[in-house]
């Protein structure tokens, strides 16, 4: 679904210098795969997601994305404060020109899936951090994209809320629901700085190095699905895998 070869992104630096934000990076993500990327701050994780989302162009190398319009969920609170919960979730459907009846049915279904039906008319300032992230999740999910790119979506949440949201994301994803291919799960590329989060969510964890940002380690996560992020921590393999990732992250 996503193939990058020798992908490089540079930016002009001060005094005519060049800042290499990413690469050369090789990456392959299969359709329906859930891949987490961990790596030190500044190694180019956001840059990679922006390139895949088409918000930025690579400086060199090749990038193929086998789906139209991947959806990117940004870090932190990405809700629109001037729109209600309903209108936040409806927004991408308006952009895509969906009719009103189609929008209404998709939005109410999606709000029910993330447990926000009773808050449809609330504004983001009336919601907790976890609820705002649920709105962001619903807004990303509602247009049924094949590819979802998530940039530390739960990074600003407290530990307990983070685990609840991980659980909800897994429930959404593990239950295949794409209209045109009901057996196919979405392809998710999820950036996180939290090793336990990567192990709870991913089929495969990729570790990126800093300067130059490239993939230096890959780990297949053996846990069966459906997963429960809390129960997983009791699995004796969890500690071993977390340790292996810490080792790979060592500077
Ligand atoms: P990460 O998401 O891993 O923290 P980023 O992708 O945000 O890393 O940034 C990678 C590197 O590229 C950093 O050194 C950052 O300062 C630099 N960078 C990112 N965007 C720009 C930009 N628009 N102009 C100049 N440098 C940038």
mmCIF file of C-alpha atoms and ligand atoms in Angstrom:
data_model
loop_
_atom_site.group_PDB
_atom_site.id
_atom_site.type_symbol
_atom_site.label_atom_id
_atom_site.label_comp_id
_atom_site.label_asym_id
_atom_site.label_seq_id
_atom_site.Cartn_x
_atom_site.Cartn_y
_atom_site.Cartn_z
ATOM 1 C CA UNK A 1 0.000 0.000 0.000
ATOM 2 C CA UNK A 2 2.908 2.318 0.774
ATOM 3 C CA UNK A 3 6.350 1.931 -0.769
ATOM 4 C CA UNK A 4 9.197 4.387 -0.255
ATOM 5 C CA UNK A 5 12.616 3.937 -1.822
ATOM 6 C CA UNK A 6 15.583 6.052 -0.867
ATOM 7 C CA UNK A 7 13.155 8.768 0.192
ATOM 8 C CA UNK A 8 14.866 12.034 1.134
ATOM 9 C CA UNK A 9 13.473 15.363 2.270
ATOM 10 C CA UNK A 10 15.694 18.370 2.771
ATOM 11 C CA UNK A 11 14.872 21.939 3.704
ATOM 12 C CA UNK A 12 16.890 25.057 3.060
ATOM 13 C CA UNK A 13 18.781 25.968 6.236
ATOM 14 C CA UNK A 14 20.406 29.221 7.324
ATOM 15 C CA UNK A 15 23.252 30.692 5.210
ATOM 16 C CA UNK A 16 22.462 28.540 2.191
ATOM 17 C CA UNK A 17 22.978 25.276 4.078
ATOM 18 C CA UNK A 18 20.705 22.264 3.693
ATOM 19 C CA UNK A 19 18.829 20.567 6.511
ATOM 20 C CA UNK A 20 18.142 16.903 5.913
ATOM 21 C CA UNK A 21 14.827 16.212 7.619
ATOM 22 C CA UNK A 22 14.513 12.620 6.438
ATOM 23 C CA UNK A 23 16.246 9.739 4.761
ATOM 24 C CA UNK A 24 17.367 8.101 2.654
ATOM 25 C CA UNK A 25 14.546 5.895 3.898
ATOM 26 C CA UNK A 26 13.110 2.634 2.587
ATOM 27 C CA UNK A 27 9.675 1.589 3.770
ATOM 28 C CA UNK A 28 7.052 -0.905 2.790
ATOM 29 C CA UNK A 29 3.604 -1.147 4.345
ATOM 30 C CA UNK A 30 1.108 -3.770 3.178
ATOM 31 C CA UNK A 31 -2.606 -3.155 2.724
ATOM 32 C CA UNK A 32 -4.470 -3.632 6.003
ATOM 33 C CA UNK A 33 -1.322 -3.507 8.102
ATOM 34 C CA UNK A 34 -1.020 -1.529 11.352
ATOM 35 C CA UNK A 35 2.519 -0.176 11.564
ATOM 36 C CA UNK A 36 3.889 1.961 14.397
ATOM 37 C CA UNK A 37 6.965 4.133 14.055
ATOM 38 C CA UNK A 38 9.030 5.066 17.088
ATOM 39 C CA UNK A 39 12.115 7.239 17.054
ATOM 40 C CA UNK A 40 13.810 10.168 18.736
ATOM 41 C CA UNK A 41 12.371 13.632 18.465
ATOM 42 C CA UNK A 42 13.414 15.379 15.245
ATOM 43 C CA UNK A 43 14.266 12.180 13.313
ATOM 44 C CA UNK A 44 11.723 12.968 10.598
ATOM 45 C CA UNK A 45 8.610 11.022 11.613
ATOM 46 C CA UNK A 46 6.205 13.907 10.981
ATOM 47 C CA UNK A 47 8.024 14.715 7.757
ATOM 48 C CA UNK A 48 7.488 11.134 6.582
ATOM 49 C CA UNK A 49 3.756 11.292 7.328
ATOM 50 C CA UNK A 50 3.456 14.654 5.568
ATOM 51 C CA UNK A 51 5.130 13.230 2.467
ATOM 52 C CA UNK A 52 2.837 10.182 2.440
ATOM 53 C CA UNK A 53 -0.194 12.441 2.960
ATOM 54 C CA UNK A 54 0.895 14.475 -0.067
ATOM 55 C CA UNK A 55 1.225 17.676 1.976
ATOM 56 C CA UNK A 56 4.874 17.942 0.990
ATOM 57 C CA UNK A 57 6.985 16.685 -1.914
ATOM 58 C CA UNK A 58 10.096 14.489 -1.562
ATOM 59 C CA UNK A 59 13.423 16.044 -2.516
ATOM 60 C CA UNK A 60 14.566 12.732 -4.027
ATOM 61 C CA UNK A 61 13.698 9.055 -4.050
ATOM 62 C CA UNK A 62 10.354 7.519 -4.840
ATOM 63 C CA UNK A 63 7.128 7.198 -2.932
ATOM 64 C CA UNK A 64 4.091 5.212 -4.011
ATOM 65 C CA UNK A 65 0.833 5.254 -2.107
ATOM 66 C CA UNK A 66 -1.763 2.841 -3.466
ATOM 67 C CA UNK A 67 -4.758 4.783 -2.205
ATOM 68 C CA UNK A 68 -6.261 8.150 -2.855
ATOM 69 C CA UNK A 69 -6.409 10.764 -0.119
ATOM 70 C CA UNK A 70 -4.754 9.234 2.924
ATOM 71 C CA UNK A 71 -6.075 10.985 6.024
ATOM 72 C CA UNK A 72 -3.602 12.530 8.462
ATOM 73 C CA UNK A 73 -4.431 12.968 12.149
ATOM 74 C CA UNK A 74 -2.155 15.621 13.631
ATOM 75 C CA UNK A 75 -0.532 15.772 17.052
ATOM 76 C CA UNK A 76 -2.458 17.198 19.972
ATOM 77 C CA UNK A 77 -5.901 18.714 19.750
ATOM 78 C CA UNK A 78 -6.884 18.978 16.107
ATOM 79 C CA UNK A 79 -10.582 19.713 16.579
ATOM 80 C CA UNK A 80 -11.972 22.947 15.137
ATOM 81 C CA UNK A 81 -13.020 24.989 18.194
ATOM 82 C CA UNK A 82 -15.673 26.963 16.288
ATOM 83 C CA UNK A 83 -17.565 23.851 15.173
ATOM 84 C CA UNK A 84 -19.760 21.496 17.182
ATOM 85 C CA UNK A 85 -18.761 17.844 17.541
ATOM 86 C CA UNK A 86 -21.246 16.945 14.811
ATOM 87 C CA UNK A 87 -19.903 19.621 12.458
ATOM 88 C CA UNK A 88 -16.279 18.661 13.175
ATOM 89 C CA UNK A 89 -16.994 15.097 12.097
ATOM 90 C CA UNK A 90 -19.090 16.222 9.127
ATOM 91 C CA UNK A 91 -16.408 18.608 7.835
ATOM 92 C CA UNK A 92 -14.356 16.174 5.687
ATOM 93 C CA UNK A 93 -17.545 14.843 4.109
ATOM 94 C CA UNK A 94 -18.552 18.372 3.061
ATOM 95 C CA UNK A 95 -15.108 18.843 1.532
ATOM 96 C CA UNK A 96 -15.600 15.644 -0.439
ATOM 97 C CA UNK A 97 -19.018 16.770 -1.684
ATOM 98 C CA UNK A 98 -21.165 14.123 0.050
ATOM 99 C CA UNK A 99 -24.919 14.814 -0.021
ATOM 100 C CA UNK A 100 -26.638 15.853 3.208
ATOM 101 C CA UNK A 101 -28.463 12.533 3.795
ATOM 102 C CA UNK A 102 -25.190 10.637 3.219
ATOM 103 C CA UNK A 103 -23.387 12.956 5.624
ATOM 104 C CA UNK A 104 -26.030 12.680 8.317
ATOM 105 C CA UNK A 105 -26.086 8.915 8.242
ATOM 106 C CA UNK A 106 -22.272 8.622 8.266
ATOM 107 C CA UNK A 107 -21.825 11.178 11.058
ATOM 108 C CA UNK A 108 -24.441 9.701 13.376
ATOM 109 C CA UNK A 109 -23.077 6.196 12.848
ATOM 110 C CA UNK A 110 -19.532 7.364 13.520
ATOM 111 C CA UNK A 111 -20.481 9.339 16.636
ATOM 112 C CA UNK A 112 -22.227 6.237 17.983
ATOM 113 C CA UNK A 113 -19.104 4.146 17.301
ATOM 114 C CA UNK A 114 -16.936 6.453 19.406
ATOM 115 C CA UNK A 115 -19.592 6.955 22.105
ATOM 116 C CA UNK A 116 -20.232 10.637 21.403
ATOM 117 C CA UNK A 117 -23.856 10.612 20.204
ATOM 118 C CA UNK A 118 -24.999 12.571 23.256
ATOM 119 C CA UNK A 119 -22.379 15.257 22.635
ATOM 120 C CA UNK A 120 -23.157 15.980 18.978
ATOM 121 C CA UNK A 121 -24.100 19.591 19.694
ATOM 122 C CA UNK A 122 -21.293 20.278 22.188
ATOM 123 C CA UNK A 123 -18.283 22.433 21.301
ATOM 124 C CA UNK A 124 -14.714 21.193 21.841
ATOM 125 C CA UNK A 125 -14.155 23.511 24.840
ATOM 126 C CA UNK A 126 -16.912 21.588 26.643
ATOM 127 C CA UNK A 127 -15.070 18.276 26.190
ATOM 128 C CA UNK A 128 -12.230 16.513 28.013
ATOM 129 C CA UNK A 129 -8.941 15.833 26.211
ATOM 130 C CA UNK A 130 -9.931 12.208 25.653
ATOM 131 C CA UNK A 131 -13.274 13.199 24.161
ATOM 132 C CA UNK A 132 -11.579 15.658 21.808
ATOM 133 C CA UNK A 133 -9.313 12.865 20.577
ATOM 134 C CA UNK A 134 -12.411 10.739 20.024
ATOM 135 C CA UNK A 135 -13.780 13.534 17.838
ATOM 136 C CA UNK A 136 -10.491 13.559 15.896
ATOM 137 C CA UNK A 137 -10.715 9.775 15.544
ATOM 138 C CA UNK A 138 -14.316 9.982 14.321
ATOM 139 C CA UNK A 139 -13.406 12.733 11.859
ATOM 140 C CA UNK A 140 -10.558 10.628 10.475
ATOM 141 C CA UNK A 141 -12.699 7.505 10.235
ATOM 142 C CA UNK A 142 -15.921 8.947 8.874
ATOM 143 C CA UNK A 143 -14.876 9.249 5.229
ATOM 144 C CA UNK A 144 -13.694 5.617 5.321
ATOM 145 C CA UNK A 145 -10.122 6.230 4.064
ATOM 146 C CA UNK A 146 -8.013 3.242 3.044
ATOM 147 C CA UNK A 147 -4.918 4.742 4.626
ATOM 148 C CA UNK A 148 -4.804 6.530 7.960
ATOM 149 C CA UNK A 149 -1.687 8.387 9.097
ATOM 150 C CA UNK A 150 -1.594 9.245 12.797
ATOM 151 C CA UNK A 151 1.034 11.529 14.307
ATOM 152 C CA UNK A 152 1.217 10.927 18.077
ATOM 153 C CA UNK A 153 -2.550 11.349 18.374
ATOM 154 C CA UNK A 154 -2.653 10.338 22.056
ATOM 155 C CA UNK A 155 0.645 11.955 23.101
ATOM 156 C CA UNK A 156 -0.935 14.739 25.148
ATOM 157 C CA UNK A 157 -3.333 12.520 27.102
ATOM 158 C CA UNK A 158 -2.898 11.159 30.615
ATOM 159 C CA UNK A 159 -1.919 7.489 30.840
ATOM 160 C CA UNK A 160 -5.373 6.182 31.722
ATOM 161 C CA UNK A 161 -7.159 8.070 28.943
ATOM 162 C CA UNK A 162 -4.459 7.041 26.502
ATOM 163 C CA UNK A 163 -5.103 3.351 27.167
ATOM 164 C CA UNK A 164 -8.871 3.863 26.778
ATOM 165 C CA UNK A 165 -8.312 5.559 23.427
ATOM 166 C CA UNK A 166 -5.880 2.847 22.287
ATOM 167 C CA UNK A 167 -8.596 0.333 23.058
ATOM 168 C CA UNK A 168 -11.160 2.274 21.065
ATOM 169 C CA UNK A 169 -8.843 2.672 18.110
ATOM 170 C CA UNK A 170 -8.187 -1.078 18.139
ATOM 171 C CA UNK A 171 -11.903 -1.820 18.301
ATOM 172 C CA UNK A 172 -12.556 0.424 15.311
ATOM 173 C CA UNK A 173 -9.713 -1.034 13.315
ATOM 174 C CA UNK A 174 -10.053 -4.710 14.219
ATOM 175 C CA UNK A 175 -13.625 -4.699 13.036
ATOM 176 C CA UNK A 176 -13.240 -4.424 9.249
ATOM 177 C CA UNK A 177 -15.825 -2.030 7.921
ATOM 178 C CA UNK A 178 -14.780 -0.511 4.648
ATOM 179 C CA UNK A 179 -17.887 -0.167 2.505
ATOM 180 C CA UNK A 180 -16.239 -1.211 -0.746
ATOM 181 C CA UNK A 181 -14.110 -4.017 0.745
ATOM 182 C CA UNK A 182 -15.706 -5.185 3.985
ATOM 183 C CA UNK A 183 -13.031 -7.740 4.810
ATOM 184 C CA UNK A 184 -10.175 -5.292 4.455
ATOM 185 C CA UNK A 185 -8.873 -3.384 7.443
ATOM 186 C CA UNK A 186 -7.496 0.087 7.029
ATOM 187 C CA UNK A 187 -3.785 0.568 6.572
ATOM 188 C CA UNK A 188 -2.512 2.579 9.538
ATOM 189 C CA UNK A 189 0.847 4.239 10.018
ATOM 190 C CA UNK A 190 0.986 5.484 13.593
ATOM 191 C CA UNK A 191 3.802 7.569 15.039
ATOM 192 C CA UNK A 192 4.331 7.385 18.775
ATOM 193 C CA UNK A 193 7.128 8.003 21.255
ATOM 194 C CA UNK A 194 5.668 5.391 23.620
ATOM 195 C CA UNK A 195 7.012 1.873 23.277
ATOM 196 C CA UNK A 196 4.129 0.272 25.180
ATOM 197 C CA UNK A 197 1.666 2.014 22.858
ATOM 198 C CA UNK A 198 3.492 0.729 19.773
ATOM 199 C CA UNK A 199 3.447 -2.836 21.155
ATOM 200 C CA UNK A 200 -0.237 -2.600 22.065
ATOM 201 C CA UNK A 201 -1.325 -1.390 18.639
ATOM 202 C CA UNK A 202 0.988 -2.550 15.883
ATOM 203 C CA UNK A 203 1.461 -5.602 13.717
ATOM 204 C CA UNK A 204 4.967 -4.285 13.123
ATOM 205 C CA UNK A 205 7.054 -1.648 14.890
ATOM 206 C CA UNK A 206 9.688 0.303 12.989
ATOM 207 C CA UNK A 207 12.442 2.124 14.839
ATOM 208 C CA UNK A 208 13.867 5.233 13.227
ATOM 209 C CA UNK A 209 17.302 6.673 13.907
ATOM 210 C CA UNK A 210 18.037 10.356 14.081
ATOM 211 C CA UNK A 211 20.211 12.253 11.623
ATOM 212 C CA UNK A 212 19.817 10.808 9.099
ATOM 213 C CA UNK A 213 16.282 9.598 9.763
ATOM 214 C CA UNK A 214 15.971 6.072 8.483
ATOM 215 C CA UNK A 215 14.617 2.741 9.676
ATOM 216 C CA UNK A 216 17.192 0.862 11.717
ATOM 217 C CA UNK A 217 15.129 -1.881 13.326
ATOM 218 C CA UNK A 218 11.940 -3.769 12.686
ATOM 219 C CA UNK A 219 9.944 -5.868 15.124
ATOM 220 C CA UNK A 220 6.946 -8.068 14.356
ATOM 221 C CA UNK A 221 4.494 -7.994 17.247
ATOM 222 C CA UNK A 222 3.330 -11.549 17.962
ATOM 223 C CA UNK A 223 0.254 -10.800 20.100
ATOM 224 C CA UNK A 224 -3.051 -12.221 18.842
ATOM 225 C CA UNK A 225 -6.016 -9.998 18.045
ATOM 226 C CA UNK A 226 -8.370 -8.744 19.267
ATOM 227 C CA UNK A 227 -6.013 -7.207 21.786
ATOM 228 C CA UNK A 228 -6.567 -5.596 25.122
ATOM 229 C CA UNK A 229 -3.781 -3.060 25.798
ATOM 230 C CA UNK A 230 -3.928 -3.703 29.563
ATOM 231 C CA UNK A 231 -4.026 -7.511 29.483
ATOM 232 C CA UNK A 232 -1.066 -7.458 27.078
ATOM 233 C CA UNK A 233 1.180 -6.046 29.783
ATOM 234 C CA UNK A 234 0.822 -9.327 31.694
ATOM 235 C CA UNK A 235 2.188 -11.300 28.756
ATOM 236 C CA UNK A 236 5.777 -12.311 29.602
ATOM 237 C CA UNK A 237 6.811 -11.490 26.039
ATOM 238 C CA UNK A 238 5.762 -7.852 26.510
ATOM 239 C CA UNK A 239 8.743 -6.932 28.664
ATOM 240 C CA UNK A 240 11.186 -8.711 26.356
ATOM 241 C CA UNK A 241 9.858 -6.925 23.284
ATOM 242 C CA UNK A 242 9.803 -3.551 25.036
ATOM 243 C CA UNK A 243 13.414 -4.107 26.077
ATOM 244 C CA UNK A 244 14.407 -4.993 22.498
ATOM 245 C CA UNK A 245 12.859 -1.743 21.288
ATOM 246 C CA UNK A 246 14.642 0.262 23.989
ATOM 247 C CA UNK A 247 17.913 -1.308 22.882
ATOM 248 C CA UNK A 248 17.205 -0.426 19.259
ATOM 249 C CA UNK A 249 16.421 3.158 20.253
ATOM 250 C CA UNK A 250 19.708 3.620 22.104
ATOM 251 C CA UNK A 251 21.652 6.497 20.557
HETATM 252 P P1 LIG B 1 9.875 14.293 14.297
HETATM 253 O O1 LIG B 1 8.444 14.235 13.843
HETATM 254 O O2 LIG B 1 10.546 12.950 14.257
HETATM 255 O O3 LIG B 1 10.041 14.934 15.640
HETATM 256 P P2 LIG B 1 10.163 16.198 12.122
HETATM 257 O O4 LIG B 1 9.739 15.449 10.921
HETATM 258 O O5 LIG B 1 9.171 17.153 12.708
HETATM 259 O O6 LIG B 1 10.686 15.182 13.251
HETATM 260 O O7 LIG B 1 11.485 17.037 11.789
HETATM 261 C C1 LIG B 1 12.672 16.420 11.289
HETATM 262 C C2 LIG B 1 13.746 17.475 11.119
HETATM 263 O O8 LIG B 1 13.416 18.352 10.040
HETATM 264 C C3 LIG B 1 13.933 18.361 12.339
HETATM 265 O O9 LIG B 1 15.304 18.599 12.483
HETATM 266 C C4 LIG B 1 13.194 19.607 11.971
HETATM 267 O O10 LIG B 1 13.748 20.733 12.606
HETATM 268 C C5 LIG B 1 13.378 19.684 10.460
HETATM 269 N N1 LIG B 1 12.228 20.326 9.773
HETATM 270 C C6 LIG B 1 10.974 19.859 9.727
HETATM 271 N N2 LIG B 1 10.170 20.673 9.014
HETATM 272 C C7 LIG B 1 10.975 21.707 8.576
HETATM 273 C C8 LIG B 1 10.767 22.899 7.792
HETATM 274 N N3 LIG B 1 9.572 23.187 7.273
HETATM 275 N N4 LIG B 1 11.841 23.694 7.573
HETATM 276 C C9 LIG B 1 13.059 23.393 8.069
HETATM 277 N N5 LIG B 1 13.323 22.297 8.813
HETATM 278 C C10 LIG B 1 12.300 21.467 9.074
#
